[in-house]
Coordinates of C-alpha atoms in Angstrom, one line a residue:
M1 CA 19.5 -34.9 -14.2
Q2 CA 18.5 -35.4 -17.8
L3 CA 17.1 -32.4 -19.7
T4 CA 14.0 -33.1 -21.8
L5 CA 13.5 -30.8 -24.8
P6 CA 10.8 -30.6 -27.4
P7 CA 11.4 -32.6 -30.6
L8 CA 12.1 -29.5 -32.7
L9 CA 14.6 -28.2 -30.2
R10 CA 16.4 -31.6 -30.2
L11 CA 16.7 -31.3 -33.9
L12 CA 18.3 -27.8 -33.4
L13 CA 20.9 -28.8 -30.8
P14 CA 23.6 -29.8 -33.3
A15 CA 23.2 -26.5 -35.2
L16 CA 23.3 -24.6 -31.9
F17 CA 26.3 -26.1 -30.3
C18 CA 28.7 -27.1 -33.1
P19 CA 29.5 -23.6 -34.5
L20 CA 29.9 -22.1 -31.0
C21 CA 31.5 -25.0 -29.0
L22 CA 34.9 -23.3 -29.0
T23 CA 33.8 -19.7 -28.5
A24 CA 30.6 -19.7 -26.4
G25 CA 32.4 -20.2 -23.1
A26 CA 34.6 -17.2 -23.8
A27 CA 31.6 -15.1 -24.8
F28 CA 29.7 -15.8 -21.6
A29 CA 32.8 -15.4 -19.5
A30 CA 33.4 -11.8 -20.7
E31 CA 31.0 -9.5 -19.0
K32 CA 30.5 -7.0 -21.8
T33 CA 30.8 -9.4 -24.8
P34 CA 27.7 -9.5 -26.9
T35 CA 25.6 -12.6 -26.5
P36 CA 26.2 -15.4 -29.0
I37 CA 24.1 -16.0 -32.1
L38 CA 21.7 -19.0 -32.1
P39 CA 22.2 -20.5 -35.6
I40 CA 18.6 -21.2 -36.9
S41 CA 17.8 -21.5 -40.6
A42 CA 14.7 -20.1 -42.2
Q43 CA 13.3 -23.6 -42.5
Q44 CA 13.9 -24.3 -38.8
A45 CA 12.5 -21.0 -37.8
K46 CA 9.3 -21.8 -39.7
A47 CA 9.0 -25.2 -38.1
L48 CA 9.4 -23.6 -34.6
G49 CA 6.7 -21.0 -35.4
I50 CA 9.2 -18.1 -35.2
E51 CA 8.0 -14.9 -37.0
T52 CA 9.9 -11.6 -37.3
E53 CA 9.1 -8.0 -37.9
T54 CA 11.1 -4.9 -38.7
L55 CA 11.6 -2.7 -35.6
A56 CA 10.2 0.7 -36.5
R57 CA 10.4 3.8 -34.4
A58 CA 7.1 4.8 -32.8
G59 CA 5.9 8.0 -34.4
A60 CA 4.1 8.9 -31.2
G61 CA 4.3 6.2 -28.6
L62 CA 2.3 6.1 -25.4
A63 CA 4.0 5.8 -22.0
A64 CA 1.4 4.4 -19.7
G65 CA 1.2 3.3 -16.1
L66 CA 3.2 6.2 -14.8
P67 CA 2.6 7.0 -11.1
A68 CA 1.2 10.4 -10.5
E69 CA -0.4 12.5 -7.7
V70 CA -3.3 15.0 -8.1
R71 CA -2.4 18.5 -6.8
V72 CA -4.0 21.9 -6.5
P73 CA -2.2 24.6 -8.4
N74 CA -0.4 27.0 -6.1
E75 CA -2.3 30.1 -7.3
Q76 CA -5.5 28.3 -6.4
L77 CA -4.6 27.7 -2.8
R78 CA -5.3 29.9 0.2
V79 CA -4.4 29.4 3.9
V80 CA -6.8 31.1 6.3
A81 CA -4.9 32.1 9.5
A82 CA -6.0 33.6 12.8
P83 CA -5.7 37.4 12.6
L84 CA -5.4 37.7 16.3
A85 CA -4.6 35.4 19.3
G86 CA -7.7 34.0 20.9
M87 CA -10.0 31.1 21.3
V88 CA -12.1 29.4 18.6
V89 CA -15.7 29.6 19.8
A90 CA -17.5 28.2 16.7
I91 CA -16.7 26.5 13.4
D92 CA -19.3 26.8 10.7
V93 CA -17.8 24.6 8.0
A94 CA -16.1 21.2 7.6
A95 CA -13.4 19.7 5.4
G96 CA -14.7 18.9 2.0
Q97 CA -17.4 21.5 2.0
S98 CA -17.8 24.1 -0.7
V99 CA -17.7 27.7 0.4
K100 CA -18.3 31.1 -1.2
K101 CA -16.1 34.1 -1.0
G102 CA -16.8 36.0 2.2
Q103 CA -18.6 33.1 3.8
T104 CA -18.0 32.7 7.6
L105 CA -15.7 29.8 8.4
A106 CA -15.3 30.3 12.1
R107 CA -15.6 32.7 15.0
L108 CA -12.7 33.7 17.2
A109 CA -13.0 35.4 20.7
S110 CA -10.0 37.6 21.1
P111 CA -9.2 40.1 23.9
A112 CA -6.8 41.7 21.5
L113 CA -9.7 42.7 19.4
L114 CA -11.2 44.8 22.2
G115 CA -7.9 46.8 22.4
A116 CA -7.9 47.3 18.6
E117 CA -11.5 48.5 18.7
R118 CA -10.8 50.9 21.6
D119 CA -7.8 52.4 19.7
Y120 CA -10.0 52.7 16.6
L121 CA -12.8 54.6 18.5
Q122 CA -10.2 56.9 20.1
A123 CA -8.7 57.6 16.7
A124 CA -12.1 58.2 15.2
Q125 CA -12.9 60.7 18.0
A126 CA -9.6 62.5 17.6
A127 CA -10.2 62.7 13.8
Q128 CA -13.6 64.2 14.4
L129 CA -12.3 66.9 16.7
A130 CA -9.5 67.7 14.3
T131 CA -12.0 68.0 11.5
Q132 CA -14.1 70.4 13.4
A133 CA -11.1 72.5 14.5
A134 CA -9.8 72.6 10.9
R135 CA -13.2 73.9 9.6
R136 CA -13.4 76.5 12.3
D137 CA -9.9 77.8 11.8
E138 CA -10.3 77.8 8.0
Q139 CA -13.3 80.1 8.4
L140 CA -11.5 82.4 10.9
F141 CA -8.5 82.6 8.7
A142 CA -10.8 83.5 5.7
E143 CA -12.3 86.3 7.8
G144 CA -8.8 87.5 8.8
I145 CA -9.2 86.9 12.5
I146 CA -6.4 84.4 13.0
A147 CA -2.9 84.2 11.5
E148 CA -1.8 81.8 8.8
A149 CA 0.6 79.9 11.1
R150 CA -2.4 78.9 13.3
V151 CA -4.4 77.5 10.4
Q152 CA -1.4 75.6 9.2
A153 CA -1.0 74.0 12.6
T154 CA -4.6 73.0 12.5
R155 CA -4.3 71.5 9.1
S156 CA -1.3 69.5 10.2
A157 CA -3.2 68.1 13.2
F158 CA -6.1 67.2 11.0
E159 CA -3.9 65.3 8.6
Q160 CA -2.2 63.4 11.5
A161 CA -5.6 62.5 13.0
S162 CA -6.8 61.2 9.6
V163 CA -3.7 59.1 9.1
G164 CA -4.0 57.6 12.6
L165 CA -7.7 56.8 11.9
A166 CA -6.8 55.1 8.6
A167 CA -4.1 53.0 10.3
R168 CA -6.5 51.8 13.1
R169 CA -9.2 51.0 10.5
E170 CA -6.7 48.9 8.5
E171 CA -5.7 47.0 11.6
L172 CA -9.3 46.0 12.2
R173 CA -9.7 45.0 8.6
L174 CA -6.7 42.8 8.8
A175 CA -8.3 41.3 11.9
G176 CA -11.3 40.3 9.9
V177 CA -13.7 43.2 10.7
S178 CA -15.8 44.2 7.7
D179 CA -16.5 47.8 6.6
T180 CA -20.1 47.4 7.7
A181 CA -19.0 46.3 11.2
L182 CA -16.6 49.3 11.3
T183 CA -19.4 51.7 10.4
S184 CA -21.6 50.1 13.1
L185 CA -18.8 50.3 15.6
A186 CA -18.2 54.0 14.9
Q187 CA -21.9 54.9 15.2
Q188 CA -23.0 52.6 18.1
R189 CA -19.8 52.6 20.1
R190 CA -20.3 48.9 20.8
L191 CA -17.2 46.7 21.2
P192 CA -17.8 43.1 19.9
S193 CA -15.2 40.6 21.1
E194 CA -15.6 38.0 18.4
V195 CA -13.7 38.0 15.0
L196 CA -15.5 36.5 12.0
I197 CA -13.1 34.3 10.0
A198 CA -14.3 34.6 6.3
A199 CA -13.3 32.6 3.2
P200 CA -10.9 34.7 1.0
M201 CA -12.2 33.0 -2.2
A202 CA -14.8 30.5 -3.4
G203 CA -13.6 26.9 -3.3
V204 CA -13.5 23.8 -1.2
V205 CA -12.3 23.4 2.4
L206 CA -9.3 21.0 1.9
E207 CA -8.2 21.0 5.5
Q208 CA -9.3 22.1 9.0
T209 CA -6.5 22.4 11.5
V210 CA -8.4 23.6 14.6
Q211 CA -11.3 22.5 16.8
T212 CA -13.9 24.4 18.7
G213 CA -12.6 25.6 22.1
Q214 CA -8.9 25.5 20.9
R215 CA -6.7 28.5 21.7
V216 CA -4.6 29.8 18.9
D217 CA -1.8 32.3 18.4
A218 CA -1.9 35.1 15.8
A219 CA -1.1 33.9 12.3
A220 CA -1.9 30.2 13.3
P221 CA -3.3 28.3 10.3
L222 CA -7.0 27.5 10.6
F223 CA -8.2 26.3 7.2
R224 CA -6.8 25.5 3.8
I225 CA -9.1 26.3 0.8
G226 CA -8.5 25.4 -2.8
R227 CA -10.2 25.9 -6.1
L228 CA -10.4 22.5 -7.8
S229 CA -10.6 23.4 -11.4
P230 CA -8.2 23.0 -13.2
L231 CA -6.0 20.6 -11.3
W232 CA -2.3 19.7 -11.6
L233 CA -0.9 16.2 -12.0
E234 CA 2.6 15.6 -10.8
I235 CA 3.9 12.5 -12.8
Q236 CA 7.0 10.6 -11.9
V237 CA 8.7 9.8 -15.2
P238 CA 11.9 7.7 -15.7
A239 CA 14.8 9.9 -16.5
S240 CA 15.4 8.1 -19.8
L241 CA 11.9 9.0 -20.9
A242 CA 11.8 12.5 -19.6
A243 CA 14.5 13.7 -22.1
S244 CA 12.0 13.1 -24.9
L245 CA 9.1 15.1 -23.3
R246 CA 8.2 18.7 -23.8
E247 CA 5.5 21.2 -22.8
G248 CA 2.2 20.8 -24.5
L249 CA 2.2 17.0 -24.8
A250 CA -1.2 15.3 -24.1
V251 CA -1.7 13.5 -20.8
N252 CA -4.6 11.2 -19.9
V253 CA -5.8 9.6 -16.6
A254 CA -8.2 6.8 -16.3
V255 CA -10.8 7.4 -13.6
S256 CA -13.0 4.6 -12.1
G257 CA -16.2 5.5 -10.3
A258 CA -19.7 4.5 -9.5
A259 CA -20.9 5.9 -12.8
G260 CA -18.4 3.8 -14.7
N261 CA -14.9 4.3 -16.1
S262 CA -14.1 7.8 -17.5
S263 CA -11.0 9.8 -18.1
A264 CA -9.4 13.2 -17.4
S265 CA -7.0 14.8 -19.8
G266 CA -4.7 17.8 -20.1
R267 CA -1.3 19.0 -21.2
I268 CA 2.2 19.0 -19.8
I269 CA 3.1 22.5 -18.5
N270 CA 6.5 21.7 -17.0
V271 CA 9.3 19.1 -17.3
G272 CA 11.5 19.1 -14.2
R273 CA 15.3 19.1 -14.3
Q274 CA 15.9 17.5 -10.9
I275 CA 16.4 13.7 -11.0
G276 CA 15.5 11.8 -7.8
A277 CA 18.6 10.2 -6.3
G278 CA 16.8 7.0 -5.2
S279 CA 14.1 6.6 -7.9
Q280 CA 15.9 8.1 -10.8
T281 CA 12.7 9.8 -11.9
V282 CA 11.8 13.3 -13.0
T283 CA 8.7 15.2 -11.9
V284 CA 6.6 16.2 -14.9
R285 CA 3.7 18.6 -14.2
A286 CA 0.6 18.5 -16.2
Q287 CA -2.6 20.7 -16.1
L288 CA -5.9 18.8 -16.3
D289 CA -8.5 20.9 -18.0
K290 CA -11.1 18.1 -18.7
G291 CA -12.5 15.7 -16.2
A292 CA -10.7 17.3 -13.2
D293 CA -14.0 17.2 -11.3
R294 CA -13.7 13.4 -11.1
L295 CA -10.4 13.6 -9.2
S296 CA -9.4 14.7 -5.7
P297 CA -6.3 16.5 -4.4
G298 CA -3.8 14.0 -3.0
Q299 CA -5.2 11.1 -5.1
M300 CA -2.7 8.7 -6.5
V301 CA -3.4 7.7 -10.2
E302 CA -1.7 6.2 -13.2
A303 CA -1.1 8.6 -16.1
S304 CA -0.2 8.1 -19.7
I305 CA 1.7 10.5 -21.9
D306 CA 1.9 10.7 -25.7
V307 CA 5.7 10.3 -26.2
P308 CA 7.1 12.0 -29.3
V309 CA 9.9 10.2 -31.0
S310 CA 12.3 12.0 -33.4
S311 CA 12.4 10.5 -36.9
G312 CA 15.1 10.3 -39.6
A313 CA 17.4 7.8 -41.2
P314 CA 18.8 5.2 -38.9
A315 CA 22.3 6.1 -37.9
A316 CA 24.5 6.3 -34.9
G317 CA 22.0 8.6 -33.3
D318 CA 19.6 5.7 -32.9
A319 CA 21.0 5.1 -29.4
G320 CA 18.4 7.5 -27.9
K321 CA 15.4 6.5 -30.0
V322 CA 12.3 4.9 -28.6
F323 CA 10.7 1.9 -30.4
R324 CA 7.3 0.4 -30.0
V325 CA 7.0 -3.4 -30.0
A326 CA 4.3 -6.0 -29.0
Q327 CA 4.6 -7.4 -25.5
T328 CA 4.9 -10.9 -27.1
A329 CA 8.3 -9.8 -28.5
L330 CA 9.9 -9.5 -25.1
A331 CA 11.6 -12.3 -23.2
R332 CA 12.5 -11.9 -19.5
I333 CA 15.5 -13.8 -18.4
D334 CA 17.2 -13.4 -15.0
S335 CA 15.3 -10.2 -14.2
L336 CA 16.5 -8.7 -17.5
T337 CA 14.4 -7.9 -20.6
Y338 CA 15.5 -9.1 -24.0
V339 CA 14.4 -9.1 -27.7
F340 CA 15.7 -11.7 -30.1
V341 CA 17.4 -9.9 -33.0
A342 CA 17.5 -11.6 -36.4
E343 CA 21.2 -11.7 -37.6
G344 CA 22.1 -13.7 -40.7
E345 CA 21.1 -17.3 -40.2
G346 CA 20.2 -17.0 -36.5
F347 CA 19.1 -14.8 -33.6
R348 CA 20.9 -12.9 -30.9
A349 CA 19.4 -12.1 -27.5
Q350 CA 19.7 -8.3 -27.1
P351 CA 19.0 -6.7 -23.6
V352 CA 16.7 -3.6 -23.8
N353 CA 15.4 -1.0 -21.4
T354 CA 11.6 -0.6 -21.3
V355 CA 10.4 3.0 -20.7
G356 CA 6.6 2.6 -20.9
Q357 CA 3.7 0.7 -22.3
A358 CA 0.4 1.2 -24.1
G359 CA -2.0 -1.7 -24.1
D360 CA -0.4 -4.7 -25.7
Y361 CA 2.7 -2.6 -26.8
V362 CA 5.8 -1.7 -25.0
L363 CA 8.2 1.3 -25.5
L364 CA 11.8 0.3 -25.3
Q365 CA 15.3 1.7 -25.9
S366 CA 18.6 0.2 -26.7
P367 CA 21.8 1.6 -28.3
A368 CA 22.1 -1.6 -30.3
L369 CA 18.7 -1.2 -32.1
N370 CA 17.8 0.9 -35.1
A371 CA 14.9 1.3 -37.5
Q372 CA 16.3 -1.5 -39.8
T373 CA 16.5 -4.2 -37.0
R374 CA 14.3 -7.2 -37.3
I375 CA 13.2 -9.0 -34.1
A376 CA 11.3 -12.1 -33.4
T377 CA 7.6 -11.4 -32.4
R378 CA 6.4 -15.1 -32.2
G379 CA 7.9 -18.4 -31.2
L380 CA 9.9 -16.8 -28.4
S381 CA 9.4 -19.7 -26.1
S382 CA 11.5 -21.9 -28.4
L383 CA 14.2 -19.3 -28.8
K384 CA 14.3 -18.7 -25.0
S385 CA 14.6 -22.4 -24.3
A386 CA 17.4 -22.9 -26.9
W387 CA 19.2 -19.8 -25.7
S388 CA 19.0 -20.9 -22.1
V389 CA 20.4 -24.3 -23.0
L390 CA 23.2 -22.7 -25.0
R391 CA 24.0 -20.3 -22.2
D392 CA 24.0 -22.9 -19.5
S393 CA 26.3 -25.2 -21.5
A394 CA 28.7 -22.4 -22.3
E395 CA 28.9 -21.4 -18.6
S396 CA 29.6 -25.0 -17.7
K397 CA 32.4 -25.2 -20.3
A398 CA 33.8 -21.9 -19.1
A399 CA 33.8 -23.1 -15.4
A400 CA 35.4 -26.4 -16.4
A401 CA 38.1 -24.5 -18.4
D402 CA 38.8 -22.3 -15.4
S403 CA 39.1 -25.2 -13.1
A404 CA 41.5 -27.0 -15.4
A405 CA 43.6 -23.8 -15.8
K406 CA 43.9 -23.0 -12.1
P407 CA 46.2 -26.0 -11.1
A408 CA 48.4 -25.4 -14.1
G409 CA 48.7 -21.8 -13.2
G410 CA 49.5 -22.5 -9.6
K411 CA 52.5 -24.7 -10.4

């Protein structure tokens, strides 16, 4: 098949192949050998529309398009559990509903409540009798009618009765019985069999795990309530980028809604140390203080982070630096990303690692780049075509050389 090239590339072919006809095959055959240089003069580069720019470090790049999940901070979450075993007879709220602290969420019919109330009434009666006995004996002792040993025994019985009553009262409080209900129980001697399940804080019902008529065990979870301001954002960041992040960096999330596009913003509060084995990402946690009301827990979003980049004279330490280039300066060849580096009277295809993007710009890393490197920003189609032709030709020459060498080596 005959390969058709643009006229300007046909003019370049002699310059491309002659200097490298002896070495290109070896260069492509060696896995780690740097890619060959495309010899292109300044006049030829101008004719092909190739423009170059100095590769400068990004003072504060923007890593965009990072996958993230909206979460509720741990200290703003409460799980409401059944205080006693019983049956759910009524549910007064639903998932997604806002509730106030102390608001009734559900009612639970529990035989165990009757036993706890009975024990409380018995303890209250015993405490009342012990109080009366203590008062009487204190008066008799003051009048010298009884011995001190008797009044001490009465005092001990009073203290034991008081402790028993306090313990029974606390059991009912843990079961969800309010102080008002306890007072009514002590005065009226009525034994209600339903427990009112109340909200422990103001927030939103995130989850309802029971239905009316369902029997539950003690400590079974019934509801999950959360306060939705502020919110957390758990961002999955490539390990190569996470090393340059720190607490306090700005984070933004674009939010689309019926009212139009808006954004939520916050700051990084924690950079994880564990790298996911499969994804090779690090979890970075941010707190969203503005615009969090437009997001919902569990929502998957894309976050952007202001990436700080250390500055200084270009040196051997440039291997870990991040650079910001236009997307038009990147060439994708065989699933790899390259930039064309200007070297002498030509260009070399340099593979790079992209770590994020911001609009029309891309953040990239490569040990071979520094702040003095010049790369092609326009005319990449011509460079890519010429480099592909050179590579294919070199690979063919290398394959032919190997085929010719094998019979000789086998003799």
